[in-house]
Amino acid sequence: FRRLPVVNNDGILVGIITATDLVRSLSTANSAEEVSTALNLTVADVMTKDVAYVSMDQRFLDAVRVMVDRHVGGVPVINGRRRVRGIVTERDVVQVFTDKICGVKVSDVMTRNVVTASPSMKMIDALRLMVEKGFRRLPIVEDGNLVGMVTIMDLIRLLGANKSKPPQTIWKALCKNIMEIATPNVVTVRGDRDVGEAAELMMEFRIGALPVLNGGKLIGIITERDFFKLLEPMIHK
């Protein structure tokens, strides 16, 4: 999961914590001591308290509108007592378009100015770049060719695998090359394909983005967020 609703002892929604929230404090660390400080923060220290949400009787489009207006990737669904009963995320939006021919090309909705990483980048620098730019993933490019992808979840898995180890070990791991945790065989899509095919690939491989290639070269990236563009005429009717 990339986000978790936060509830109090009575089960009442009081916030939400995302993958980016988890690593934001860590991204400013420059030593093992600062890593230790970041990892010992509480959920309340880093969560978003002014959480966007929808009620169970609202429409799916209402949830999408809230996500667009609040610039968030998911909203908890609550009942009349403000208790969490579900969550609507960007992936649910993608699922709407799965197995459908939409008549819209990937190149029409993709992000063209792609921020990339080099294979020699350290994990901590990739983390800082993602937090700074507000991205959850970085395609890794060498000599114009796509050689991998690193995501914020890759970094969280790294932390999870080292959670019982001393901060010095974690800091050393963060200073290693990103190719150690990156996905080398990246699922991609061509710009001339229908967005419904892109949605099907995302759901099949359980991924949130597809680099877009033309002649083997990276020309853009389509993410779960880009599918919101297809709903804009209905969202703000």
mmCIF file of C-alpha atoms in Angstrom:
data_model
loop_
_atom_site.group_PDB
_atom_site.id
_atom_site.type_symbol
_atom_site.label_atom_id
_atom_site.label_comp_id
_atom_site.label_asym_id
_atom_site.label_seq_id
_atom_site.Cartn_x
_atom_site.Cartn_y
_atom_site.Cartn_z
ATOM 1 C CA PHE A 1 0.000 0.000 0.000
ATOM 2 C CA ARG A 2 1.156 3.538 -0.749
ATOM 3 C CA ARG A 3 -1.117 5.166 1.836
ATOM 4 C CA LEU A 4 -2.735 4.284 5.145
ATOM 5 C CA PRO A 5 -5.617 6.104 6.864
ATOM 6 C CA VAL A 6 -4.758 6.929 10.486
ATOM 7 C CA VAL A 7 -7.424 6.443 13.162
ATOM 8 C CA ASN A 8 -7.570 7.125 16.895
ATOM 9 C CA ASN A 9 -8.473 4.628 19.617
ATOM 10 C CA ASP A 10 -12.157 4.997 18.749
ATOM 11 C CA GLY A 11 -11.553 4.202 15.076
ATOM 12 C CA ILE A 12 -12.184 7.817 14.032
ATOM 13 C CA LEU A 13 -10.244 9.139 11.015
ATOM 14 C CA VAL A 14 -7.607 11.651 12.137
ATOM 15 C CA GLY A 15 -5.134 11.670 9.253
ATOM 16 C CA ILE A 16 -3.444 9.803 6.434
ATOM 17 C CA ILE A 17 0.156 8.743 5.917
ATOM 18 C CA THR A 18 1.620 8.117 2.469
ATOM 19 C CA ALA A 19 4.803 6.567 1.128
ATOM 20 C CA THR A 20 6.193 10.042 0.520
ATOM 21 C CA ASP A 21 5.351 11.128 4.084
ATOM 22 C CA LEU A 22 7.297 8.129 5.397
ATOM 23 C CA VAL A 23 10.509 9.076 3.641
ATOM 24 C CA ARG A 24 10.306 12.887 3.549
ATOM 25 C CA SER A 25 12.172 13.322 6.849
ATOM 26 C CA LEU A 26 14.635 10.629 5.844
ATOM 27 C CA SER A 27 15.439 12.489 2.612
ATOM 28 C CA THR A 28 17.085 15.316 4.569
ATOM 29 C CA ALA A 29 19.358 12.962 6.502
ATOM 30 C CA ASN A 30 23.122 13.283 6.030
ATOM 31 C CA SER A 31 24.335 10.831 8.648
ATOM 32 C CA ALA A 32 23.402 7.689 10.562
ATOM 33 C CA GLU A 33 22.362 9.850 13.529
ATOM 34 C CA GLU A 34 19.901 11.800 11.385
ATOM 35 C CA VAL A 35 18.569 8.540 9.942
ATOM 36 C CA SER A 36 17.913 7.360 13.510
ATOM 37 C CA THR A 37 16.057 10.586 14.312
ATOM 38 C CA ALA A 38 13.892 10.283 11.192
ATOM 39 C CA LEU A 39 13.004 6.643 11.817
ATOM 40 C CA ASN A 40 11.994 7.330 15.423
ATOM 41 C CA LEU A 41 9.359 9.894 14.515
ATOM 42 C CA THR A 42 5.784 8.839 15.259
ATOM 43 C CA VAL A 43 3.023 8.470 12.680
ATOM 44 C CA ALA A 44 1.425 11.618 14.138
ATOM 45 C CA ASP A 45 4.655 13.541 13.452
ATOM 46 C CA VAL A 46 4.587 12.907 9.700
ATOM 47 C CA MET A 47 0.973 12.208 8.728
ATOM 48 C CA THR A 48 -1.289 14.687 6.952
ATOM 49 C CA LYS A 49 -3.800 15.853 9.541
ATOM 50 C CA ASP A 50 -6.089 17.812 7.203
ATOM 51 C CA VAL A 51 -7.096 14.617 5.415
ATOM 52 C CA ALA A 52 -9.348 14.661 2.356
ATOM 53 C CA TYR A 53 -12.152 12.093 2.465
ATOM 54 C CA VAL A 54 -15.546 11.180 1.031
ATOM 55 C CA SER A 55 -18.631 9.600 2.576
ATOM 56 C CA MET A 56 -20.074 6.231 1.614
ATOM 57 C CA ASP A 57 -23.086 7.756 -0.165
ATOM 58 C CA GLN A 58 -21.042 9.974 -2.488
ATOM 59 C CA ARG A 59 -20.409 9.053 -6.125
ATOM 60 C CA PHE A 60 -17.144 7.696 -7.474
ATOM 61 C CA LEU A 61 -16.761 10.896 -9.495
ATOM 62 C CA ASP A 62 -17.039 12.908 -6.274
ATOM 63 C CA ALA A 63 -14.040 10.994 -4.930
ATOM 64 C CA VAL A 64 -12.112 11.674 -8.132
ATOM 65 C CA ARG A 65 -12.991 15.363 -7.903
ATOM 66 C CA VAL A 66 -11.682 15.529 -4.335
ATOM 67 C CA MET A 67 -8.434 13.823 -5.392
ATOM 68 C CA VAL A 68 -7.992 16.299 -8.244
ATOM 69 C CA ASP A 69 -8.856 19.385 -6.192
ATOM 70 C CA ARG A 70 -6.722 18.350 -3.216
ATOM 71 C CA HIS A 71 -3.853 16.934 -5.314
ATOM 72 C CA VAL A 72 -3.882 13.599 -3.496
ATOM 73 C CA GLY A 73 -3.656 10.030 -4.747
ATOM 74 C CA GLY A 74 -6.346 8.520 -2.548
ATOM 75 C CA VAL A 75 -9.219 9.382 -0.221
ATOM 76 C CA PRO A 76 -10.591 7.334 2.695
ATOM 77 C CA VAL A 77 -14.301 6.539 2.595
ATOM 78 C CA ILE A 78 -16.045 7.142 5.928
ATOM 79 C CA ASN A 79 -19.454 6.491 7.449
ATOM 80 C CA GLY A 80 -21.573 8.924 9.449
ATOM 81 C CA ARG A 81 -19.422 8.355 12.530
ATOM 82 C CA ARG A 82 -16.248 9.257 10.604
ATOM 83 C CA ARG A 83 -15.038 5.673 10.764
ATOM 84 C CA VAL A 84 -13.095 4.342 7.780
ATOM 85 C CA ARG A 85 -14.987 1.852 5.638
ATOM 86 C CA GLY A 86 -12.828 1.869 2.514
ATOM 87 C CA ILE A 87 -10.506 3.902 0.320
ATOM 88 C CA VAL A 88 -10.601 5.146 -3.279
ATOM 89 C CA THR A 89 -7.231 5.516 -5.002
ATOM 90 C CA GLU A 90 -5.699 6.400 -8.355
ATOM 91 C CA ARG A 91 -5.527 2.686 -9.132
ATOM 92 C CA ASP A 92 -9.311 2.470 -8.916
ATOM 93 C CA VAL A 93 -9.472 5.187 -11.586
ATOM 94 C CA VAL A 94 -7.138 3.193 -13.840
ATOM 95 C CA GLN A 95 -9.278 0.098 -13.368
ATOM 96 C CA VAL A 96 -12.237 1.942 -14.911
ATOM 97 C CA PHE A 97 -10.368 2.055 -18.228
ATOM 98 C CA THR A 98 -9.059 -1.512 -18.224
ATOM 99 C CA ASP A 99 -10.081 -3.580 -21.277
ATOM 100 C CA LYS A 100 -11.713 -0.553 -22.884
ATOM 101 C CA ILE A 101 -10.752 1.034 -26.193
ATOM 102 C CA CYS A 102 -10.988 4.723 -25.371
ATOM 103 C CA GLY A 103 -9.937 6.216 -28.697
ATOM 104 C CA VAL A 104 -7.246 8.192 -26.908
ATOM 105 C CA LYS A 105 -3.567 7.543 -27.503
ATOM 106 C CA VAL A 106 -1.041 7.199 -24.708
ATOM 107 C CA SER A 107 0.896 10.100 -26.237
ATOM 108 C CA ASP A 108 -2.165 12.355 -25.769
ATOM 109 C CA VAL A 109 -2.159 12.065 -21.972
ATOM 110 C CA MET A 110 1.417 11.110 -21.040
ATOM 111 C CA THR A 111 3.829 13.432 -19.250
ATOM 112 C CA ARG A 112 6.503 14.467 -21.732
ATOM 113 C CA ASN A 113 9.133 16.182 -19.600
ATOM 114 C CA VAL A 114 10.330 13.148 -17.699
ATOM 115 C CA VAL A 115 12.661 13.564 -14.735
ATOM 116 C CA THR A 116 15.138 10.692 -14.884
ATOM 117 C CA ALA A 117 17.995 9.241 -12.879
ATOM 118 C CA SER A 118 21.378 7.958 -14.004
ATOM 119 C CA PRO A 119 22.565 4.415 -13.168
ATOM 120 C CA SER A 120 25.327 5.882 -10.996
ATOM 121 C CA MET A 121 22.953 7.804 -8.702
ATOM 122 C CA LYS A 122 22.911 6.901 -5.010
ATOM 123 C CA MET A 123 19.663 5.788 -3.373
ATOM 124 C CA ILE A 124 19.595 8.762 -1.007
ATOM 125 C CA ASP A 125 19.969 11.186 -3.930
ATOM 126 C CA ALA A 126 17.156 9.466 -5.828
ATOM 127 C CA LEU A 127 15.014 9.726 -2.704
ATOM 128 C CA ARG A 128 15.750 13.434 -2.352
ATOM 129 C CA LEU A 129 14.927 14.039 -6.012
ATOM 130 C CA MET A 130 11.583 12.229 -5.768
ATOM 131 C CA VAL A 131 10.591 14.105 -2.611
ATOM 132 C CA GLU A 132 11.690 17.451 -4.080
ATOM 133 C CA LYS A 133 9.797 16.951 -7.353
ATOM 134 C CA GLY A 134 6.788 15.236 -5.834
ATOM 135 C CA PHE A 135 7.287 12.058 -7.886
ATOM 136 C CA ARG A 136 7.031 8.450 -6.767
ATOM 137 C CA ARG A 137 9.278 6.977 -9.453
ATOM 138 C CA LEU A 138 12.297 7.723 -11.611
ATOM 139 C CA PRO A 139 13.098 6.046 -14.927
ATOM 140 C CA ILE A 140 16.815 5.288 -15.093
ATOM 141 C CA VAL A 141 18.397 6.307 -18.385
ATOM 142 C CA GLU A 142 21.884 5.739 -19.788
ATOM 143 C CA ASP A 143 22.937 7.127 -23.190
ATOM 144 C CA GLY A 144 19.287 7.759 -24.000
ATOM 145 C CA ASN A 145 18.271 4.178 -23.275
ATOM 146 C CA LEU A 146 15.926 3.060 -20.485
ATOM 147 C CA VAL A 147 17.863 0.683 -18.221
ATOM 148 C CA GLY A 148 15.611 0.508 -15.165
ATOM 149 C CA MET A 149 13.079 2.134 -12.860
ATOM 150 C CA VAL A 150 13.309 3.009 -9.189
ATOM 151 C CA THR A 151 10.259 3.872 -7.091
ATOM 152 C CA ILE A 152 9.650 5.284 -3.664
ATOM 153 C CA MET A 153 8.208 1.897 -2.697
ATOM 154 C CA ASP A 154 11.546 0.260 -3.601
ATOM 155 C CA LEU A 155 13.157 2.510 -1.005
ATOM 156 C CA ILE A 156 10.496 1.736 1.594
ATOM 157 C CA ARG A 157 11.029 -1.993 1.017
ATOM 158 C CA LEU A 158 14.748 -1.395 1.574
ATOM 159 C CA LEU A 159 13.958 0.244 4.901
ATOM 160 C CA GLY A 160 11.602 -2.568 5.830
ATOM 161 C CA ALA A 161 14.254 -5.168 5.096
ATOM 162 C CA ASN A 162 16.698 -3.327 7.373
ATOM 163 C CA LYS A 163 14.277 -2.196 10.112
ATOM 164 C CA SER A 164 15.979 -4.221 12.849
ATOM 165 C CA LYS A 165 19.475 -3.129 11.858
ATOM 166 C CA PRO A 166 21.403 -0.184 13.332
ATOM 167 C CA PRO A 167 21.061 3.273 11.710
ATOM 168 C CA GLN A 168 24.647 3.077 10.442
ATOM 169 C CA THR A 169 23.738 0.024 8.363
ATOM 170 C CA ILE A 170 20.660 1.758 6.962
ATOM 171 C CA TRP A 171 22.669 4.876 6.117
ATOM 172 C CA LYS A 172 25.266 2.776 4.289
ATOM 173 C CA ALA A 173 22.480 1.062 2.342
ATOM 174 C CA LEU A 174 21.023 4.426 1.319
ATOM 175 C CA CYS A 175 24.422 5.502 0.021
ATOM 176 C CA LYS A 176 24.620 2.550 -2.374
ATOM 177 C CA ASN A 177 23.836 2.623 -6.098
ATOM 178 C CA ILE A 178 20.154 2.708 -7.083
ATOM 179 C CA MET A 179 20.614 -0.176 -9.504
ATOM 180 C CA GLU A 180 20.793 -2.470 -6.465
ATOM 181 C CA ILE A 181 17.056 -1.983 -5.829
ATOM 182 C CA ALA A 182 15.843 -0.797 -9.245
ATOM 183 C CA THR A 183 13.678 -2.892 -11.550
ATOM 184 C CA PRO A 184 15.867 -3.640 -14.603
ATOM 185 C CA ASN A 185 13.227 -5.148 -16.915
ATOM 186 C CA VAL A 186 10.695 -2.330 -17.081
ATOM 187 C CA VAL A 187 7.222 -2.797 -18.542
ATOM 188 C CA THR A 188 6.774 -0.098 -21.209
ATOM 189 C CA VAL A 189 4.210 1.049 -23.752
ATOM 190 C CA ARG A 190 4.338 2.793 -27.134
ATOM 191 C CA GLY A 191 2.883 6.245 -27.538
ATOM 192 C CA ASP A 192 0.533 5.150 -30.327
ATOM 193 C CA ARG A 193 -1.273 2.580 -28.153
ATOM 194 C CA ASP A 194 -4.733 3.187 -26.719
ATOM 195 C CA VAL A 195 -4.842 4.275 -23.077
ATOM 196 C CA GLY A 196 -7.094 1.295 -22.373
ATOM 197 C CA GLU A 197 -4.181 -0.987 -23.250
ATOM 198 C CA ALA A 198 -1.929 1.008 -20.918
ATOM 199 C CA ALA A 199 -4.499 0.602 -18.136
ATOM 200 C CA GLU A 200 -4.611 -3.143 -18.749
ATOM 201 C CA LEU A 201 -0.810 -3.387 -18.472
ATOM 202 C CA MET A 202 -0.798 -1.405 -15.220
ATOM 203 C CA MET A 203 -3.426 -3.634 -13.660
ATOM 204 C CA GLU A 204 -1.824 -6.860 -14.926
ATOM 205 C CA PHE A 205 1.609 -6.023 -13.533
ATOM 206 C CA ARG A 206 0.308 -4.038 -10.528
ATOM 207 C CA ILE A 207 2.384 -0.979 -11.380
ATOM 208 C CA GLY A 208 1.576 2.723 -11.250
ATOM 209 C CA ALA A 209 3.380 3.952 -14.337
ATOM 210 C CA LEU A 210 4.627 2.964 -17.783
ATOM 211 C CA PRO A 211 7.582 4.614 -19.521
ATOM 212 C CA VAL A 212 6.597 5.484 -23.091
ATOM 213 C CA LEU A 213 9.092 4.534 -25.779
ATOM 214 C CA ASN A 214 9.495 5.454 -29.431
ATOM 215 C CA GLY A 215 12.148 3.516 -31.290
ATOM 216 C CA GLY A 216 13.528 2.334 -27.987
ATOM 217 C CA LYS A 217 13.982 5.891 -26.699
ATOM 218 C CA LEU A 218 12.120 7.353 -23.727
ATOM 219 C CA ILE A 219 9.668 10.025 -24.893
ATOM 220 C CA GLY A 220 7.361 10.244 -21.866
ATOM 221 C CA ILE A 221 5.707 8.441 -18.995
ATOM 222 C CA ILE A 222 2.061 7.639 -18.298
ATOM 223 C CA THR A 223 1.095 7.329 -14.656
ATOM 224 C CA GLU A 224 -2.105 6.513 -12.820
ATOM 225 C CA ARG A 225 -2.554 10.243 -12.312
ATOM 226 C CA ASP A 226 -2.639 10.905 -16.059
ATOM 227 C CA PHE A 227 -5.892 8.945 -16.355
ATOM 228 C CA PHE A 228 -7.609 11.728 -14.417
ATOM 229 C CA LYS A 229 -7.305 13.855 -17.583
ATOM 230 C CA LEU A 230 -9.831 11.577 -19.286
ATOM 231 C CA LEU A 231 -12.410 12.268 -16.577
ATOM 232 C CA GLU A 232 -11.951 16.052 -16.385
ATOM 233 C CA PRO A 233 -14.996 16.879 -18.576
ATOM 234 C CA MET A 234 -17.231 14.941 -16.141
ATOM 235 C CA ILE A 235 -15.452 15.949 -12.918
ATOM 236 C CA HIS A 236 -16.129 19.653 -13.199
ATOM 237 C CA LYS A 237 -19.387 19.563 -15.128
#
